Coordinates of N, CA and C in Angstrom, one line a residue:
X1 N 0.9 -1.2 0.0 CA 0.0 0.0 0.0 C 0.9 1.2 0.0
X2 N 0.1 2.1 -1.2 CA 1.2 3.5 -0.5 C -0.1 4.8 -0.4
X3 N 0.7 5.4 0.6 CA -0.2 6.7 1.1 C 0.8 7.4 1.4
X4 N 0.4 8.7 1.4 CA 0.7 10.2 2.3 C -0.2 10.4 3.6
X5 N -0.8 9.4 4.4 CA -1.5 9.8 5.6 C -1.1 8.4 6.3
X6 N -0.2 8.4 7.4 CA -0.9 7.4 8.5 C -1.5 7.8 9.8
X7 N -2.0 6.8 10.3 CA -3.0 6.9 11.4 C -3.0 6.2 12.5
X8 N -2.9 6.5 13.9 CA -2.9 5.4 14.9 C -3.4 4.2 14.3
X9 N -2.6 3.2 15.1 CA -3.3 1.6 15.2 C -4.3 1.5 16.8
X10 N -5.1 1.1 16.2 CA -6.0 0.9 15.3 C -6.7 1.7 14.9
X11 N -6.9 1.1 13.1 CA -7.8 2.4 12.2 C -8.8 1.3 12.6
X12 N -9.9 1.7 12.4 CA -11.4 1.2 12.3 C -12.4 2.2 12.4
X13 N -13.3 1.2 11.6 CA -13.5 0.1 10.9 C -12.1 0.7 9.6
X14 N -11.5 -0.2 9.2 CA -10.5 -0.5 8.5 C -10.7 -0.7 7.1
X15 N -10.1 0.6 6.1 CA -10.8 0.3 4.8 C -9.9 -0.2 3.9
X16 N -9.2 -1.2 4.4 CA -8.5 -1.7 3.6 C -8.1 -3.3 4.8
X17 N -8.2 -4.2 4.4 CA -8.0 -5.4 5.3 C -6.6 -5.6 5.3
X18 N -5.9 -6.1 6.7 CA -4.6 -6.0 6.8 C -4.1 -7.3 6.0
X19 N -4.7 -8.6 6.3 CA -4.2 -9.6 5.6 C -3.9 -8.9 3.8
X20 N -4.7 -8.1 3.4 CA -4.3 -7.9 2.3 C -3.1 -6.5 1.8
X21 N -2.3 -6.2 2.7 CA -1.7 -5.6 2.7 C 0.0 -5.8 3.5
X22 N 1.3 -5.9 2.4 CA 2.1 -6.6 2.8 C 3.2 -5.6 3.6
X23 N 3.1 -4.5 2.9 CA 3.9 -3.5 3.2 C 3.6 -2.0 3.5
X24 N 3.4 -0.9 3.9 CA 2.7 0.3 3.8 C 4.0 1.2 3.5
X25 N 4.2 2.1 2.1 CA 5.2 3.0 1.8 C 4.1 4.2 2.6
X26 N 5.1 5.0 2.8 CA 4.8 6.6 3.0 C 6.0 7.0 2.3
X27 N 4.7 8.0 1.8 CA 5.7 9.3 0.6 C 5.1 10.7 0.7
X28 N 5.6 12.0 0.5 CA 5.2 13.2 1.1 C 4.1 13.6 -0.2
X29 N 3.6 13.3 -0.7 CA 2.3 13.3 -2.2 C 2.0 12.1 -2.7
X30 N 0.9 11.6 -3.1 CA 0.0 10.5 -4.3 C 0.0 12.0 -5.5
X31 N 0.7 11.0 -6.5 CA 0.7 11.8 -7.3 C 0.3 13.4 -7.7
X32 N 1.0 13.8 -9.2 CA 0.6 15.1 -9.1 C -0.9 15.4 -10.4
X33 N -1.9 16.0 -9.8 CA -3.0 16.2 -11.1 C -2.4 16.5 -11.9
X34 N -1.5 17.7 -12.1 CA -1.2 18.3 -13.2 C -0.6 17.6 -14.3
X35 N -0.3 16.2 -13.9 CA 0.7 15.7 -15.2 C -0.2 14.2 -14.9
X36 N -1.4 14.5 -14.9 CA -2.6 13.2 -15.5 C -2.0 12.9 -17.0
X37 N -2.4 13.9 -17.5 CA -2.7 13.8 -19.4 C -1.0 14.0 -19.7
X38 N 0.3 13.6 -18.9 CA 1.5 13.6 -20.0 C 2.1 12.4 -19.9
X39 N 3.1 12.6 -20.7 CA 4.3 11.6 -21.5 C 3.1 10.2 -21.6
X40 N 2.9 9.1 -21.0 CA 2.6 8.1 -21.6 C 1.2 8.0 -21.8
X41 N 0.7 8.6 -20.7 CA -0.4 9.4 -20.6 C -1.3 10.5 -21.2
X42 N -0.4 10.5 -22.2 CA -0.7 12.1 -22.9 C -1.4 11.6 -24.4
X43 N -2.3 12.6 -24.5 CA -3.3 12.7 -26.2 C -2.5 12.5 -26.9
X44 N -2.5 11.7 -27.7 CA -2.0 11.4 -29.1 C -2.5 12.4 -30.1
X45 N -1.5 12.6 -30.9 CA -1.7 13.6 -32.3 C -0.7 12.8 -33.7
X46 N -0.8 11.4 -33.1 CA 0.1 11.0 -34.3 C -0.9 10.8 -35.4
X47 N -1.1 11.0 -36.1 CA -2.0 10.7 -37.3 C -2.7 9.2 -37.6
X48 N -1.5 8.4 -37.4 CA -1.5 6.9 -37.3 C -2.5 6.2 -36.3
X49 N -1.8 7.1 -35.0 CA -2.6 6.6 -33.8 C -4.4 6.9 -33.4
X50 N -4.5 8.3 -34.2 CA -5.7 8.8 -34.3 C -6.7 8.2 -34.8
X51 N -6.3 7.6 -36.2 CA -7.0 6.7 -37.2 C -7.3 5.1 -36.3
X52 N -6.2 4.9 -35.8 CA -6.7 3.7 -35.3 C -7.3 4.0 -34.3
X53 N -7.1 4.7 -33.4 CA -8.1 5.1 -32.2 C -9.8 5.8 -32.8
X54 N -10.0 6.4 -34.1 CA -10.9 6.6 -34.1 C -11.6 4.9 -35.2
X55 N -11.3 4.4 -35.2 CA -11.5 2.8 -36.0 C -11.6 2.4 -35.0
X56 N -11.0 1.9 -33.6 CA -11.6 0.9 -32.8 C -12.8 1.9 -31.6
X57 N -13.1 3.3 -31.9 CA -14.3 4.1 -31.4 C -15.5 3.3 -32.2
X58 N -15.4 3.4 -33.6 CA -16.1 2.9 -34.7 C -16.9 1.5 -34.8
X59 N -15.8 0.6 -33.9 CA -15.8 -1.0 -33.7 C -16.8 -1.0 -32.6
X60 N -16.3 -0.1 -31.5 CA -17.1 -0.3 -30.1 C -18.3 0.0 -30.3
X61 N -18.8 1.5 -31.1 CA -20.2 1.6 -31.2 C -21.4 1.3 -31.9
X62 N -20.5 0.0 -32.9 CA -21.5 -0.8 -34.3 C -21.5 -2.4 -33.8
X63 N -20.7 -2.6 -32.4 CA -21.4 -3.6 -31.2 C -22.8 -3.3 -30.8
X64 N -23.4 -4.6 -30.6 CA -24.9 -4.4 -29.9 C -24.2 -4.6 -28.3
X65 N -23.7 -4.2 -27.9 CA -23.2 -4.4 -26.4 C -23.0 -2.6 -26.4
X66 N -22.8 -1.4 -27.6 CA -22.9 -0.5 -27.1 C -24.2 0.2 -26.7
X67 N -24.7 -0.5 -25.6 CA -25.9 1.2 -25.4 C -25.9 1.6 -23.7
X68 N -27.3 1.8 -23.6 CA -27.0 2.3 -22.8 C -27.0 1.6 -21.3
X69 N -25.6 1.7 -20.3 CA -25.3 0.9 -19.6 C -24.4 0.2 -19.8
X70 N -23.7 0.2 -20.7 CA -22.6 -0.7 -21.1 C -21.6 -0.4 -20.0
X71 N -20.4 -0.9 -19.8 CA -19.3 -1.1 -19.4 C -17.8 -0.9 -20.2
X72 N -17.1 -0.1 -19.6 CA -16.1 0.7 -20.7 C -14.8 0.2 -19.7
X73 N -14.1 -0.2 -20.3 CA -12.6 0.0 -19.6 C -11.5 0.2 -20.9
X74 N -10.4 0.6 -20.2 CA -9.5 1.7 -21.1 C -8.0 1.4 -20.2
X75 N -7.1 1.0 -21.4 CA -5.9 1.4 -20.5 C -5.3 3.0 -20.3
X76 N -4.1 3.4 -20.0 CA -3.7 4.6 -19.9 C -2.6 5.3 -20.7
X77 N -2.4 4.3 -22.0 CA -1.3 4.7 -23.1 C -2.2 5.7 -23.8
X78 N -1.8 6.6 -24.5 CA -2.4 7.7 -25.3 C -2.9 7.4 -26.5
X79 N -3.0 6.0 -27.2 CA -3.9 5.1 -28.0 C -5.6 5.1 -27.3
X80 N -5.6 4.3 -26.2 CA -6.4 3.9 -25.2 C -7.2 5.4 -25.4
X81 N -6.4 6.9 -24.5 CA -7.0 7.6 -23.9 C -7.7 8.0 -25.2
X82 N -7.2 8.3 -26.5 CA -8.0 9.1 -27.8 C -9.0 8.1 -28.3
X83 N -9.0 6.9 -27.5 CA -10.7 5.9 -27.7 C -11.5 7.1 -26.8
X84 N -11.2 7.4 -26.0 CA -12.6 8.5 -25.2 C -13.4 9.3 -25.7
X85 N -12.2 10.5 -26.3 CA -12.3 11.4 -27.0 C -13.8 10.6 -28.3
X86 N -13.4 9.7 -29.0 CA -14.1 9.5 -30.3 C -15.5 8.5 -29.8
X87 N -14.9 7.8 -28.8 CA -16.4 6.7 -28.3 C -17.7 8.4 -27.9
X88 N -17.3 9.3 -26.7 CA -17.9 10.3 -26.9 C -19.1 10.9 -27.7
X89 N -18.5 11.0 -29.0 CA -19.2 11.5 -29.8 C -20.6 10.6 -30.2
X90 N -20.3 9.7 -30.1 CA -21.4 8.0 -30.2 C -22.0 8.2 -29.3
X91 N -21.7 8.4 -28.0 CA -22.8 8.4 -27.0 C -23.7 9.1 -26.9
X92 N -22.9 10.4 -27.2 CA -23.8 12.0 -27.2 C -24.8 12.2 -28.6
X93 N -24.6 10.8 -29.8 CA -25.2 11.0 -30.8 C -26.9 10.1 -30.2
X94 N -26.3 8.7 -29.4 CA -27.2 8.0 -29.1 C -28.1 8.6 -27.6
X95 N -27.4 9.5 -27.5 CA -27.7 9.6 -25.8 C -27.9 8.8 -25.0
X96 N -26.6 8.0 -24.7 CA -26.2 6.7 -23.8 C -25.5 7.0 -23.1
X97 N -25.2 6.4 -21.9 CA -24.5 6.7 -20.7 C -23.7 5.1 -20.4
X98 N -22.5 5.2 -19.9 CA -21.6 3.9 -19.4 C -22.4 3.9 -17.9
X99 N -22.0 2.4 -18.0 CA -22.6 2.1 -16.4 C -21.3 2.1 -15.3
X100 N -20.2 1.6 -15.9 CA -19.0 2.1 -14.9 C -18.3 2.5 -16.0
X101 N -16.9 3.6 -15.8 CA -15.7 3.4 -16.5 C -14.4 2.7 -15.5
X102 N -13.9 2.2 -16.1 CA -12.6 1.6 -15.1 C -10.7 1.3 -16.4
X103 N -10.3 1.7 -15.6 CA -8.9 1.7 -15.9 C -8.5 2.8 -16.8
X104 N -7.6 3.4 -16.6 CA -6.8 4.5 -17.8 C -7.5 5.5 -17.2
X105 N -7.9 5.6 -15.9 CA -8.8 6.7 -15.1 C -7.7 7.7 -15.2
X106 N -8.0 8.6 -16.0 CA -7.1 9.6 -16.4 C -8.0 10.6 -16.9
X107 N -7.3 11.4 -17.3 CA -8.1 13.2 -17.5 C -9.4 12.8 -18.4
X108 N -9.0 11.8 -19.6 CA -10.3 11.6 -20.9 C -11.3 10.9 -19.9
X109 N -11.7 9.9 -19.2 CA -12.3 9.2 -18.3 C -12.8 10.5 -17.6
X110 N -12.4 11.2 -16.8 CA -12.9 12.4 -15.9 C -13.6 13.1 -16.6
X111 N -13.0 13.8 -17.7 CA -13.9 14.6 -18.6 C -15.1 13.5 -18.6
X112 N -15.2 12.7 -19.0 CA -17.1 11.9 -19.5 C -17.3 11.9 -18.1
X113 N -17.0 12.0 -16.9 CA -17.7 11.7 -15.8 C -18.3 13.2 -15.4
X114 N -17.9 14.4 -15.9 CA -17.8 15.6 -15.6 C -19.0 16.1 -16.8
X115 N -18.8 15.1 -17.6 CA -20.1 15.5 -18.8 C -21.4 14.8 -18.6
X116 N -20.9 13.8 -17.3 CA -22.6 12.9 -16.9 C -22.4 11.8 -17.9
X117 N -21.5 11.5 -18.5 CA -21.8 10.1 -19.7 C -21.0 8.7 -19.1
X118 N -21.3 8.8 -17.3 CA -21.1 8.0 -16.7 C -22.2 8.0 -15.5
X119 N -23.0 7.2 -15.6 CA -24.1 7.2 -14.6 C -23.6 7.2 -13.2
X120 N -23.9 7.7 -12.6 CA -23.8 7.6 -11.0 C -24.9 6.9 -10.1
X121 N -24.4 6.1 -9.2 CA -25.2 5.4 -8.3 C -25.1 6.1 -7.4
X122 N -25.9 5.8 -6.0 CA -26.1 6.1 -4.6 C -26.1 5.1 -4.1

């Protein structure tokens, strides 16, 4: 586990089970927001990458698995993140919402959760 906060023993109720936890780092920050969207992480503008990222947007939304409620996951390379950007446009055309997003939770993921094109529970 790593964090920037510890806390007397005993935490409880305990949100993390100790059996499942081998080691605990402390470091003075969990990462920085500002550098979500760089280097590996970062929008692509390769022309190459674009075309195939907007071709497998194309693939996802001419599935009958895309409507509304589907399930989206995404890695965090800058291929992955420019599927967001183009899947988007499909949703906003169908007015469909993901039921979760998961992995590559990075700035393009945030943006759709900030635009509502990820449902929220209670």
């Amino acid at each position: 586990m790593i964090t920037d906060n510890v806390v007397d023993f005993p935490n409880l109720p305990a949100p993390i089970l100790t059996i499942d936890v081998d080691c605990v780092c402390l470091v003075d920050e969990i990462g920085n927001p500002k550098k979500i969207a760089s280097k590996e992480a970062r929008f692509t503008d390769i022309p190459r990458e674009l075309m195939m990222t907007e071709n497998a947007a194309k693939i996802i939304a001419t599935t009958p698995y895309f409507k509304d409620g589907f399930s989206f996951q995404t890695g965090a390379g800058s291929p992955s993140l420019a599927v967001n950007r183009f899947i988007e446009e499909y949703m906003l055309k169908r007015n469909i919402k993901m039921s979760f997003a998961l992995g590559g939770v990075m700035n393009a993921i945030c943006k759709l959760l900030d635009k509502e094109l990820v449902k929220k529970y209670n």
